PDB file of C-alpha atoms in Angstrom:
ATOM      1  CA  UNK A   1       0.028   0.095   0.088  1.00  0.00           C
ATOM      2  CA  UNK A   2       2.737   2.513   0.862  1.00  0.00           C
ATOM      3  CA  UNK A   3       4.578   1.962  -2.411  1.00  0.00           C
ATOM      4  CA  UNK A   4       1.585   3.272  -4.344  1.00  0.00           C
ATOM      5  CA  UNK A   5       2.017   6.724  -2.582  1.00  0.00           C
ATOM      6  CA  UNK A   6       4.378   9.181  -4.168  1.00  0.00           C
ATOM      7  CA  UNK A   7       7.933   8.791  -2.965  1.00  0.00           C
ATOM      8  CA  UNK A   8       7.956  12.518  -1.701  1.00  0.00           C
ATOM      9  CA  UNK A   9       4.667  11.960   0.386  1.00  0.00           C
ATOM     10  CA  UNK A  10       6.227   8.786   1.725  1.00  0.00           C
ATOM     11  CA  UNK A  11       9.303  10.744   3.033  1.00  0.00           C
ATOM     12  CA  UNK A  12       6.964  13.441   4.364  1.00  0.00           C
ATOM     13  CA  UNK A  13       5.013  10.583   6.288  1.00  0.00           C
ATOM     14  CA  UNK A  14       7.845   8.616   7.553  1.00  0.00           C
ATOM     15  CA  UNK A  15       9.612  11.755   8.636  1.00  0.00           C
ATOM     16  CA  UNK A  16       6.658  13.035  10.671  1.00  0.00           C
ATOM     17  CA  UNK A  17       6.182   9.706  12.505  1.00  0.00           C
ATOM     18  CA  UNK A  18       9.924   9.505  13.305  1.00  0.00           C
ATOM     19  CA  UNK A  19      10.020  13.178  14.412  1.00  0.00           C
ATOM     20  CA  UNK A  20       7.175  12.464  16.821  1.00  0.00           C
ATOM     21  CA  UNK A  21       8.798   9.382  18.181  1.00  0.00           C
ATOM     22  CA  UNK A  22      12.344  11.181  18.516  1.00  0.00           C
ATOM     23  CA  UNK A  23      10.651  14.422  19.743  1.00  0.00           C
ATOM     24  CA  UNK A  24       8.845  12.234  22.499  1.00  0.00           C
ATOM     25  CA  UNK A  25      11.912  10.477  23.528  1.00  0.00           C
ATOM     26  CA  UNK A  26      14.260  13.420  23.486  1.00  0.00           C
ATOM     27  CA  UNK A  27      11.801  15.643  25.644  1.00  0.00           C
ATOM     28  CA  UNK A  28      11.116  12.887  28.262  1.00  0.00           C
ATOM     29  CA  UNK A  29      14.900  12.137  29.096  1.00  0.00           C
ATOM     30  CA  UNK A  30      16.666  15.721  28.243  1.00  0.00           C
ATOM     31  CA  UNK A  31      15.694  19.156  28.383  1.00  0.00           C
ATOM     32  CA  UNK A  32      16.252  20.175  24.518  1.00  0.00           C
ATOM     33  CA  UNK A  33      16.328  23.191  22.685  1.00  0.00           C
ATOM     34  CA  UNK A  34      13.075  22.945  20.942  1.00  0.00           C
ATOM     35  CA  UNK A  35      14.024  25.549  18.326  1.00  0.00           C
ATOM     36  CA  UNK A  36      17.325  23.939  17.201  1.00  0.00           C
ATOM     37  CA  UNK A  37      15.758  20.607  17.268  1.00  0.00           C
ATOM     38  CA  UNK A  38      12.961  21.508  14.959  1.00  0.00           C
ATOM     39  CA  UNK A  39      15.602  23.625  12.829  1.00  0.00           C
ATOM     40  CA  UNK A  40      17.748  20.331  12.313  1.00  0.00           C
ATOM     41  CA  UNK A  41      14.491  18.481  11.450  1.00  0.00           C
ATOM     42  CA  UNK A  42      13.396  21.268   8.856  1.00  0.00           C
ATOM     43  CA  UNK A  43      16.905  21.557   7.057  1.00  0.00           C
ATOM     44  CA  UNK A  44      17.216  17.925   6.962  1.00  0.00           C
ATOM     45  CA  UNK A  45      13.727  17.396   5.416  1.00  0.00           C
ATOM     46  CA  UNK A  46      14.023  20.155   2.810  1.00  0.00           C
ATOM     47  CA  UNK A  47      17.574  18.718   1.743  1.00  0.00           C
ATOM     48  CA  UNK A  48      16.131  15.197   1.486  1.00  0.00           C
ATOM     49  CA  UNK A  49      13.120  16.074  -0.237  1.00  0.00           C
ATOM     50  CA  UNK A  50      15.341  18.206  -2.748  1.00  0.00           C
ATOM     51  CA  UNK A  51      17.425  15.247  -3.085  1.00  0.00           C
ATOM     52  CA  UNK A  52      14.898  12.922  -3.737  1.00  0.00           C
ATOM     53  CA  UNK A  53      13.163  15.027  -6.285  1.00  0.00           C
ATOM     54  CA  UNK A  54      16.339  15.835  -8.182  1.00  0.00           C
ATOM     55  CA  UNK A  55      17.046  11.900  -8.344  1.00  0.00           C
ATOM     56  CA  UNK A  56      13.464  11.286  -9.623  1.00  0.00           C
ATOM     57  CA  UNK A  57      14.299  13.777 -12.444  1.00  0.00           C
ATOM     58  CA  UNK A  58      17.531  12.240 -13.115  1.00  0.00           C
ATOM     59  CA  UNK A  59      15.940   8.772 -13.028  1.00  0.00           C
ATOM     60  CA  UNK A  60      13.866   9.872 -15.828  1.00  0.00           C
ATOM     61  CA  UNK A  61      16.216  11.452 -18.081  1.00  0.00           C
ATOM     62  CA  UNK A  62      19.439   9.472 -17.570  1.00  0.00           C
ATOM     63  CA  UNK A  63      18.899   6.334 -15.240  1.00  0.00           C
ATOM     64  CA  UNK A  64      22.627   4.977 -15.762  1.00  0.00           C
ATOM     65  CA  UNK A  65      24.025   8.365 -13.865  1.00  0.00           C
ATOM     66  CA  UNK A  66      21.736   8.076 -10.866  1.00  0.00           C
ATOM     67  CA  UNK A  67      24.569   6.481  -8.716  1.00  0.00           C
ATOM     68  CA  UNK A  68      26.837   9.139  -9.409  1.00  0.00           C
ATOM     69  CA  UNK A  69      24.176  11.932  -8.760  1.00  0.00           C
ATOM     70  CA  UNK A  70      23.332  10.430  -5.563  1.00  0.00           C
ATOM     71  CA  UNK A  71      26.897  10.438  -4.343  1.00  0.00           C
ATOM     72  CA  UNK A  72      27.429  13.999  -5.547  1.00  0.00           C
ATOM     73  CA  UNK A  73      24.303  15.220  -3.860  1.00  0.00           C
ATOM     74  CA  UNK A  74      24.881  13.352  -0.611  1.00  0.00           C
ATOM     75  CA  UNK A  75      28.236  15.017  -0.511  1.00  0.00           C
ATOM     76  CA  UNK A  76      26.645  18.201  -0.816  1.00  0.00           C
ATOM     77  CA  UNK A  77      24.215  17.523   2.031  1.00  0.00           C
ATOM     78  CA  UNK A  78      26.782  16.563   4.116  1.00  0.00           C
ATOM     79  CA  UNK A  79      28.740  19.778   3.499  1.00  0.00           C
ATOM     80  CA  UNK A  80      25.736  21.804   4.179  1.00  0.00           C
ATOM     81  CA  UNK A  81      24.859  19.918   7.287  1.00  0.00           C
ATOM     82  CA  UNK A  82      28.324  20.549   8.614  1.00  0.00           C
ATOM     83  CA  UNK A  83      28.168  24.281   8.041  1.00  0.00           C
ATOM     84  CA  UNK A  84      24.639  24.217   9.618  1.00  0.00           C
ATOM     85  CA  UNK A  85      25.482  22.229  12.496  1.00  0.00           C
ATOM     86  CA  UNK A  86      28.733  24.199  13.597  1.00  0.00           C
ATOM     87  CA  UNK A  87      27.350  27.524  12.716  1.00  0.00           C
ATOM     88  CA  UNK A  88      23.993  27.197  14.288  1.00  0.00           C
ATOM     89  CA  UNK A  89      23.411  24.281  16.161  1.00  0.00           C
ATOM     90  CA  UNK A  90      26.653  23.809  18.292  1.00  0.00           C
ATOM     91  CA  UNK A  91      26.984  27.478  19.607  1.00  0.00           C
ATOM     92  CA  UNK A  92      25.426  26.688  23.204  1.00  0.00           C
ATOM     93  CA  UNK A  93      27.940  25.286  25.290  1.00  0.00           C
ATOM     94  CA  UNK A  94      25.628  24.050  28.009  1.00  0.00           C
ATOM     95  CA  UNK A  95      23.625  21.954  25.772  1.00  0.00           C
ATOM     96  CA  UNK A  96      26.304  20.942  23.326  1.00  0.00           C
ATOM     97  CA  UNK A  97      26.312  17.254  23.964  1.00  0.00           C
ATOM     98  CA  UNK A  98      22.476  16.873  23.720  1.00  0.00           C
ATOM     99  CA  UNK A  99      22.417  19.139  20.529  1.00  0.00           C
ATOM    100  CA  UNK A 100      25.110  17.055  18.747  1.00  0.00           C
ATOM    101  CA  UNK A 101      23.581  13.585  19.711  1.00  0.00           C
ATOM    102  CA  UNK A 102      20.239  14.687  18.243  1.00  0.00           C
ATOM    103  CA  UNK A 103      21.584  16.295  15.160  1.00  0.00           C
ATOM    104  CA  UNK A 104      23.514  13.336  14.279  1.00  0.00           C
ATOM    105  CA  UNK A 105      20.403  11.019  15.005  1.00  0.00           C
ATOM    106  CA  UNK A 106      18.346  13.368  12.686  1.00  0.00           C
ATOM    107  CA  UNK A 107      21.030  13.508  10.287  1.00  0.00           C
ATOM    108  CA  UNK A 108      21.479   9.439   9.859  1.00  0.00           C
ATOM    109  CA  UNK A 109      17.965   9.049   9.820  1.00  0.00           C
ATOM    110  CA  UNK A 110      17.430  11.306   6.743  1.00  0.00           C
ATOM    111  CA  UNK A 111      20.478   9.850   5.044  1.00  0.00           C
ATOM    112  CA  UNK A 112      19.152   6.401   5.339  1.00  0.00           C
ATOM    113  CA  UNK A 113      15.922   7.824   3.816  1.00  0.00           C
ATOM    114  CA  UNK A 114      17.999   9.158   0.720  1.00  0.00           C
ATOM    115  CA  UNK A 115      19.754   5.661   0.504  1.00  0.00           C
ATOM    116  CA  UNK A 116      16.391   3.744   0.708  1.00  0.00           C
ATOM    117  CA  UNK A 117      14.446   5.782  -1.824  1.00  0.00           C
ATOM    118  CA  UNK A 118      17.514   5.667  -4.166  1.00  0.00           C
ATOM    119  CA  UNK A 119      17.885   1.916  -3.992  1.00  0.00           C
ATOM    120  CA  UNK A 120      14.086   1.850  -4.698  1.00  0.00           C
ATOM    121  CA  UNK A 121      14.690   3.977  -7.979  1.00  0.00           C
ATOM    122  CA  UNK A 122      17.580   1.965  -9.224  1.00  0.00           C
ATOM    123  CA  UNK A 123      15.835  -1.199  -8.585  1.00  0.00           C
ATOM    124  CA  UNK A 124      12.692  -0.185 -10.624  1.00  0.00           C
ATOM    125  CA  UNK A 125      12.612  -1.817 -14.237  1.00  0.00           C
TER     126      UNK A 125
END
């Protein structure tokens, strides 16, 4: 049933469910900076949706280049995430470890979504 929904909508739904679970766990165990937590999710979601839409376009036009495009876009995402994290998230020294942990959980989650949907695109006949 989930495979009949467009990939971008699937990404959005999975992200919302993961966000609610992660937010519930993070707020019950630690005092978190909610604004930075939400900003992490928002930037990663926007980048993931952009990558997925770009990969869908590339898949339609040049399927043989999809793997290279994924590597390039993922590298760009890592760079943007690094500058976002160091410039914005990791400035509060009191909450540094909590922000780092939550950021990397969020980053790895969205990276795994990128990988999963790229594999699905590559395996389409």
